């Protein structure tokens, strides 16, 4: 990490908000309903955009799947993980820019911010699935996020929970911190520069002390 200005790029589901389990239920049930994918379908699509997920389904069903998804998302509570707001506050106090880089669409993000408008006080940029051509594990979203906050990707920290997201972060050139919320710690080993169980108790100094391999 250089002495230049730094930035922080956050995945959303499973990192800032505790929603990955709910999505697994939705996509698991939807995959079974439309006889798509394997028993691991819900896990296989984590980190990918809605457009890419829908390619797995017959075109005649895609509109009803989108409608069902948005109805599901509208009812979700989007609980923020413990420690997240404290960490975001530290970043704001130090004037460190932050971005959300998510595969979610704009409709879902509007639902999220209607329930947690306070997040917008701490996040400078939001990159959604509609803004990229390639889903994670492609690094496009993180590269775009770094560009939008005006910080070279080599001076950015990425927080991720999914295997696809961790790969995207590493291939982008950022320093990557994996969070064991969606996957067990053992499954994440070797896929990030540092692994943590949760944000609670994790500080800005802890982030700055991460050593890249």
C-alpha positions as a LaTeX table, in Angstrom:
\begin{tabular}{lrrr}
\hline
Residue & $x$ (\AA) & $y$ (\AA) & $z$ (\AA) \\
\hline
Unk1 & 0.00 & 0.00 & 0.00 \\
Unk2 & 1.42 & 3.39 & $-0.98$ \\
Unk3 & 1.24 & 6.62 & 1.01 \\
Unk4 & $-1.38$ & 8.01 & $-1.35$ \\
Unk5 & $-5.02$ & 8.61 & $-0.54$ \\
Unk6 & $-6.85$ & 5.35 & 0.12 \\
Unk7 & $-10.38$ & 4.18 & $-0.60$ \\
Unk8 & $-12.67$ & 1.39 & 0.55 \\
Unk9 & $-14.94$ & $-0.71$ & $-1.67$ \\
Unk10 & $-17.69$ & $-2.78$ & $-0.06$ \\
Unk11 & $-19.76$ & $-5.57$ & $-1.44$ \\
Unk12 & $-23.30$ & $-5.24$ & $-0.06$ \\
Unk13 & $-25.12$ & $-8.49$ & 0.72 \\
Unk14 & $-23.26$ & $-10.55$ & 3.28 \\
Unk15 & $-20.87$ & $-7.67$ & 3.99 \\
Unk16 & $-22.85$ & $-4.59$ & 5.03 \\
Unk17 & $-26.30$ & $-6.15$ & 5.32 \\
Unk18 & $-27.28$ & $-9.61$ & 6.54 \\
Unk19 & $-29.28$ & $-10.70$ & 3.50 \\
Unk20 & $-27.37$ & $-13.51$ & 1.77 \\
Unk21 & $-29.31$ & $-16.19$ & 3.61 \\
Unk22 & $-32.60$ & $-14.73$ & 2.41 \\
Unk23 & $-31.37$ & $-14.62$ & $-1.18$ \\
Unk24 & $-30.23$ & $-18.22$ & $-0.95$ \\
Unk25 & $-33.76$ & $-19.19$ & 0.05 \\
Unk26 & $-35.28$ & $-17.21$ & $-2.81$ \\
Unk27 & $-32.99$ & $-18.47$ & $-5.56$ \\
Unk28 & $-32.96$ & $-22.00$ & $-4.23$ \\
Unk29 & $-36.77$ & $-22.12$ & $-4.34$ \\
Unk30 & $-36.89$ & $-20.33$ & $-7.70$ \\
Unk31 & $-34.37$ & $-22.72$ & $-9.24$ \\
Unk32 & $-36.41$ & $-25.69$ & $-8.06$ \\
Unk33 & $-39.70$ & $-24.15$ & $-9.23$ \\
Unk34 & $-38.42$ & $-23.66$ & $-12.76$ \\
Unk35 & $-36.26$ & $-26.80$ & $-12.76$ \\
Unk36 & $-33.07$ & $-24.82$ & $-13.30$ \\
Unk37 & $-29.57$ & $-25.56$ & $-12.10$ \\
Unk38 & $-28.30$ & $-27.95$ & $-9.47$ \\
Unk39 & $-28.79$ & $-28.17$ & $-5.73$ \\
Unk40 & $-25.99$ & $-25.61$ & $-5.42$ \\
Unk41 & $-27.64$ & $-23.14$ & $-7.83$ \\
Unk42 & $-28.20$ & $-20.45$ & $-5.15$ \\
Unk43 & $-24.53$ & $-20.58$ & $-4.15$ \\
Unk44 & $-23.24$ & $-20.77$ & $-7.71$ \\
Unk45 & $-24.84$ & $-17.46$ & $-8.71$ \\
Unk46 & $-23.67$ & $-15.39$ & $-5.74$ \\
Unk47 & $-22.05$ & $-12.17$ & $-6.90$ \\
Unk48 & $-23.54$ & $-12.27$ & $-10.40$ \\
Unk49 & $-25.91$ & $-9.68$ & $-11.84$ \\
Unk50 & $-29.63$ & $-10.30$ & $-12.22$ \\
Unk51 & $-29.25$ & $-10.23$ & $-16.00$ \\
Unk52 & $-26.75$ & $-13.08$ & $-15.90$ \\
Unk53 & $-28.81$ & $-15.06$ & $-13.41$ \\
Unk54 & $-31.84$ & $-14.80$ & $-15.65$ \\
Unk55 & $-29.94$ & $-16.41$ & $-18.53$ \\
Unk56 & $-30.42$ & $-19.68$ & $-16.65$ \\
Unk57 & $-34.20$ & $-19.44$ & $-17.07$ \\
Unk58 & $-36.52$ & $-19.79$ & $-20.05$ \\
Unk59 & $-37.18$ & $-16.29$ & $-21.48$ \\
Unk60 & $-40.94$ & $-16.73$ & $-21.05$ \\
Unk61 & $-40.53$ & $-16.82$ & $-17.25$ \\
Unk62 & $-38.02$ & $-14.04$ & $-16.75$ \\
Unk63 & $-40.48$ & $-11.17$ & $-16.24$ \\
Unk64 & $-42.39$ & $-13.07$ & $-13.57$ \\
Unk65 & $-39.15$ & $-14.00$ & $-11.84$ \\
Unk66 & $-38.08$ & $-10.34$ & $-11.80$ \\
Unk67 & $-41.45$ & $-9.33$ & $-10.37$ \\
Unk68 & $-41.23$ & $-12.04$ & $-7.70$ \\
Unk69 & $-37.69$ & $-10.98$ & $-6.81$ \\
Unk70 & $-38.60$ & $-7.32$ & $-6.42$ \\
Unk71 & $-41.62$ & $-8.18$ & $-4.29$ \\
Unk72 & $-39.34$ & $-10.32$ & $-2.14$ \\
Unk73 & $-36.76$ & $-7.53$ & $-1.86$ \\
Unk74 & $-39.41$ & $-4.96$ & $-0.99$ \\
Unk75 & $-40.38$ & $-7.05$ & 2.05 \\
Unk76 & $-36.81$ & $-7.67$ & 3.23 \\
Unk77 & $-35.58$ & $-5.91$ & 6.36 \\
Unk78 & $-31.90$ & $-5.57$ & 5.30 \\
Unk79 & $-30.45$ & $-5.73$ & 8.82 \\
Unk80 & $-27.07$ & $-4.02$ & 9.00 \\
Unk81 & $-24.34$ & $-6.20$ & 10.50 \\
Unk82 & $-23.01$ & $-5.24$ & 13.94 \\
Unk83 & $-19.98$ & $-2.98$ & 13.72 \\
Unk84 & $-20.68$ & $-1.74$ & 10.18 \\
Unk85 & $-21.93$ & 1.74 & 11.10 \\
Unk86 & $-19.05$ & 2.23 & 13.52 \\
Unk87 & $-16.55$ & 1.31 & 10.81 \\
Unk88 & $-18.24$ & 3.59 & 8.26 \\
Unk89 & $-18.13$ & 6.40 & 10.82 \\
Unk90 & $-14.38$ & 5.95 & 11.19 \\
Unk91 & $-13.92$ & 6.22 & 7.44 \\
Unk92 & $-16.01$ & 9.38 & 7.28 \\
Unk93 & $-14.13$ & 10.97 & 10.17 \\
Unk94 & $-10.84$ & 10.33 & 8.34 \\
Unk95 & $-12.34$ & 11.53 & 5.02 \\
Unk96 & $-11.67$ & 8.17 & 3.37 \\
Unk97 & $-14.01$ & 7.71 & 0.38 \\
Unk98 & $-16.14$ & 4.58 & 0.25 \\
Unk99 & $-18.17$ & 2.84 & $-2.43$ \\
Unk100 & $-20.65$ & 0.00 & $-2.54$ \\
Unk101 & $-19.95$ & $-2.38$ & $-5.42$ \\
Unk102 & $-22.89$ & $-4.73$ & $-5.80$ \\
Unk103 & $-24.43$ & $-6.97$ & $-8.41$ \\
Unk104 & $-27.87$ & $-5.83$ & $-7.23$ \\
Unk105 & $-30.09$ & $-3.78$ & $-9.53$ \\
Unk106 & $-31.32$ & $-0.22$ & $-9.02$ \\
Unk107 & $-34.78$ & $-1.28$ & $-7.83$ \\
Unk108 & $-33.31$ & $-3.30$ & $-4.97$ \\
Unk109 & $-30.97$ & $-0.46$ & $-4.02$ \\
Unk110 & $-33.91$ & 1.94 & $-3.80$ \\
Unk111 & $-35.60$ & $-0.49$ & $-1.40$ \\
Unk112 & $-32.42$ & $-0.70$ & 0.67 \\
Unk113 & $-31.91$ & 3.06 & 0.94 \\
Unk114 & $-35.57$ & 3.67 & 1.73 \\
Unk115 & $-35.10$ & 1.46 & 4.81 \\
Unk116 & $-31.57$ & 2.62 & 5.64 \\
Unk117 & $-31.18$ & 6.19 & 4.34 \\
Unk118 & $-28.39$ & 6.72 & 6.87 \\
Unk119 & $-26.06$ & 4.65 & 4.68 \\
Unk120 & $-26.03$ & 7.43 & 2.12 \\
Unk121 & $-24.31$ & 9.69 & 4.64 \\
Unk122 & $-21.27$ & 7.41 & 4.58 \\
Unk123 & $-21.13$ & 6.06 & 1.03 \\
Unk124 & $-19.75$ & 8.28 & $-1.73$ \\
Unk125 & $-20.50$ & 6.06 & $-4.73$ \\
Unk126 & $-22.81$ & 3.12 & $-5.49$ \\
Unk127 & $-21.91$ & 0.75 & $-8.35$ \\
Unk128 & $-24.83$ & $-1.52$ & $-9.30$ \\
Unk129 & $-25.16$ & $-4.42$ & $-11.69$ \\
Unk130 & $-26.63$ & $-2.12$ & $-14.33$ \\
Unk131 & $-23.36$ & $-0.19$ & $-14.50$ \\
Unk132 & $-21.09$ & $-3.08$ & $-15.49$ \\
Unk133 & $-20.88$ & $-5.43$ & $-18.44$ \\
Unk134 & $-19.36$ & $-8.33$ & $-16.51$ \\
Unk135 & $-20.34$ & $-9.82$ & $-13.16$ \\
Unk136 & $-17.96$ & $-10.86$ & $-10.42$ \\
Unk137 & $-15.52$ & $-12.68$ & $-10.52$ \\
Unk138 & $-14.64$ & $-10.16$ & $-13.22$ \\
Unk139 & $-12.99$ & $-7.15$ & $-11.51$ \\
Unk140 & $-14.86$ & $-4.57$ & $-13.62$ \\
Unk141 & $-17.12$ & $-3.42$ & $-10.78$ \\
Unk142 & $-14.25$ & $-2.83$ & $-8.38$ \\
Unk143 & $-12.15$ & $-1.07$ & $-10.99$ \\
Unk144 & $-15.11$ & 1.19 & $-11.75$ \\
Unk145 & $-15.70$ & 1.84 & $-8.06$ \\
Unk146 & $-12.09$ & 2.86 & $-7.53$ \\
Unk147 & $-12.26$ & 5.16 & $-10.54$ \\
Unk148 & $-15.46$ & 6.80 & $-9.31$ \\
Unk149 & $-14.04$ & 7.59 & $-5.86$ \\
Unk150 & $-10.82$ & 8.83 & $-7.45$ \\
Unk151 & $-8.43$ & 6.36 & $-5.84$ \\
Unk152 & $-6.11$ & 3.95 & $-7.71$ \\
Unk153 & $-7.24$ & 0.38 & $-7.20$ \\
Unk154 & $-3.85$ & $-0.52$ & $-5.71$ \\
Unk155 & $-4.66$ & 1.91 & $-2.89$ \\
Unk156 & $-8.13$ & 0.48 & $-2.26$ \\
Unk157 & $-9.37$ & $-2.09$ & 0.22 \\
Unk158 & $-12.14$ & $-4.49$ & $-0.82$ \\
Unk159 & $-14.49$ & $-6.20$ & 1.65 \\
Unk160 & $-16.15$ & $-9.36$ & 0.31 \\
Unk161 & $-17.91$ & $-12.50$ & 1.50 \\
Unk162 & $-18.50$ & $-14.57$ & $-1.65$ \\
Unk163 & $-15.92$ & $-16.63$ & $-3.51$ \\
Unk164 & $-16.73$ & $-14.79$ & $-6.75$ \\
Unk165 & $-16.35$ & $-11.45$ & $-5.03$ \\
Unk166 & $-13.06$ & $-12.36$ & $-3.41$ \\
Unk167 & $-11.69$ & $-13.40$ & $-6.77$ \\
Unk168 & $-12.89$ & $-10.12$ & $-8.30$ \\
Unk169 & $-11.19$ & $-8.15$ & $-5.56$ \\
Unk170 & $-7.89$ & $-9.99$ & $-5.85$ \\
Unk171 & $-7.79$ & $-9.76$ & $-9.64$ \\
Unk172 & $-8.56$ & $-6.02$ & $-9.48$ \\
Unk173 & $-5.30$ & $-5.36$ & $-7.66$ \\
Unk174 & $-6.89$ & $-4.19$ & $-4.38$ \\
Unk175 & $-6.10$ & $-5.35$ & $-0.87$ \\
Unk176 & $-8.89$ & $-7.82$ & $-0.07$ \\
Unk177 & $-10.48$ & $-8.58$ & 3.29 \\
Unk178 & $-12.79$ & $-11.57$ & 3.40 \\
Unk179 & $-15.67$ & $-11.78$ & 5.85 \\
Unk180 & $-16.87$ & $-15.22$ & 6.97 \\
Unk181 & $-20.60$ & $-14.48$ & 7.00 \\
Unk182 & $-21.73$ & $-16.43$ & 3.94 \\
Unk183 & $-18.96$ & $-19.03$ & 3.79 \\
Unk184 & $-17.03$ & $-20.63$ & 6.67 \\
Unk185 & $-13.55$ & $-19.34$ & 7.39 \\
Unk186 & $-11.98$ & $-22.59$ & 6.15 \\
Unk187 & $-13.50$ & $-22.11$ & 2.70 \\
Unk188 & $-12.09$ & $-18.58$ & 2.41 \\
Unk189 & $-8.51$ & $-19.40$ & 3.36 \\
Unk190 & $-6.00$ & $-18.32$ & 0.74 \\
Unk191 & $-8.56$ & $-16.17$ & $-1.09$ \\
Unk192 & $-7.98$ & $-12.83$ & 0.69 \\
Unk193 & $-5.15$ & $-10.88$ & 2.27 \\
Unk194 & $-6.96$ & $-11.04$ & 5.60 \\
Unk195 & $-10.01$ & $-12.87$ & 6.94 \\
Unk196 & $-12.34$ & $-11.66$ & 9.67 \\
Unk197 & $-15.49$ & $-13.12$ & 11.18 \\
Unk198 & $-17.40$ & $-9.84$ & 11.32 \\
Unk199 & $-17.06$ & $-6.06$ & 11.44 \\
Unk200 & $-17.78$ & $-5.87$ & 15.17 \\
Unk201 & $-14.51$ & $-4.89$ & 16.82 \\
Unk202 & $-12.73$ & $-4.35$ & 13.49 \\
Unk203 & $-11.18$ & $-0.87$ & 13.23 \\
Unk204 & $-9.63$ & 1.37 & 10.62 \\
Unk205 & $-6.21$ & 0.68 & 12.14 \\
Unk206 & $-6.84$ & $-3.05$ & 11.75 \\
Unk207 & $-7.54$ & $-2.47$ & 8.05 \\
Unk208 & $-4.47$ & $-0.33$ & 7.54 \\
Unk209 & $-2.30$ & $-2.99$ & 9.15 \\
Unk210 & $-3.29$ & $-5.67$ & 6.64 \\
Unk211 & $-0.18$ & $-7.02$ & 4.93 \\
Unk212 & $-0.43$ & $-7.96$ & 1.26 \\
Unk213 & 1.23 & $-11.15$ & 0.06 \\
\hline
\end{tabular}
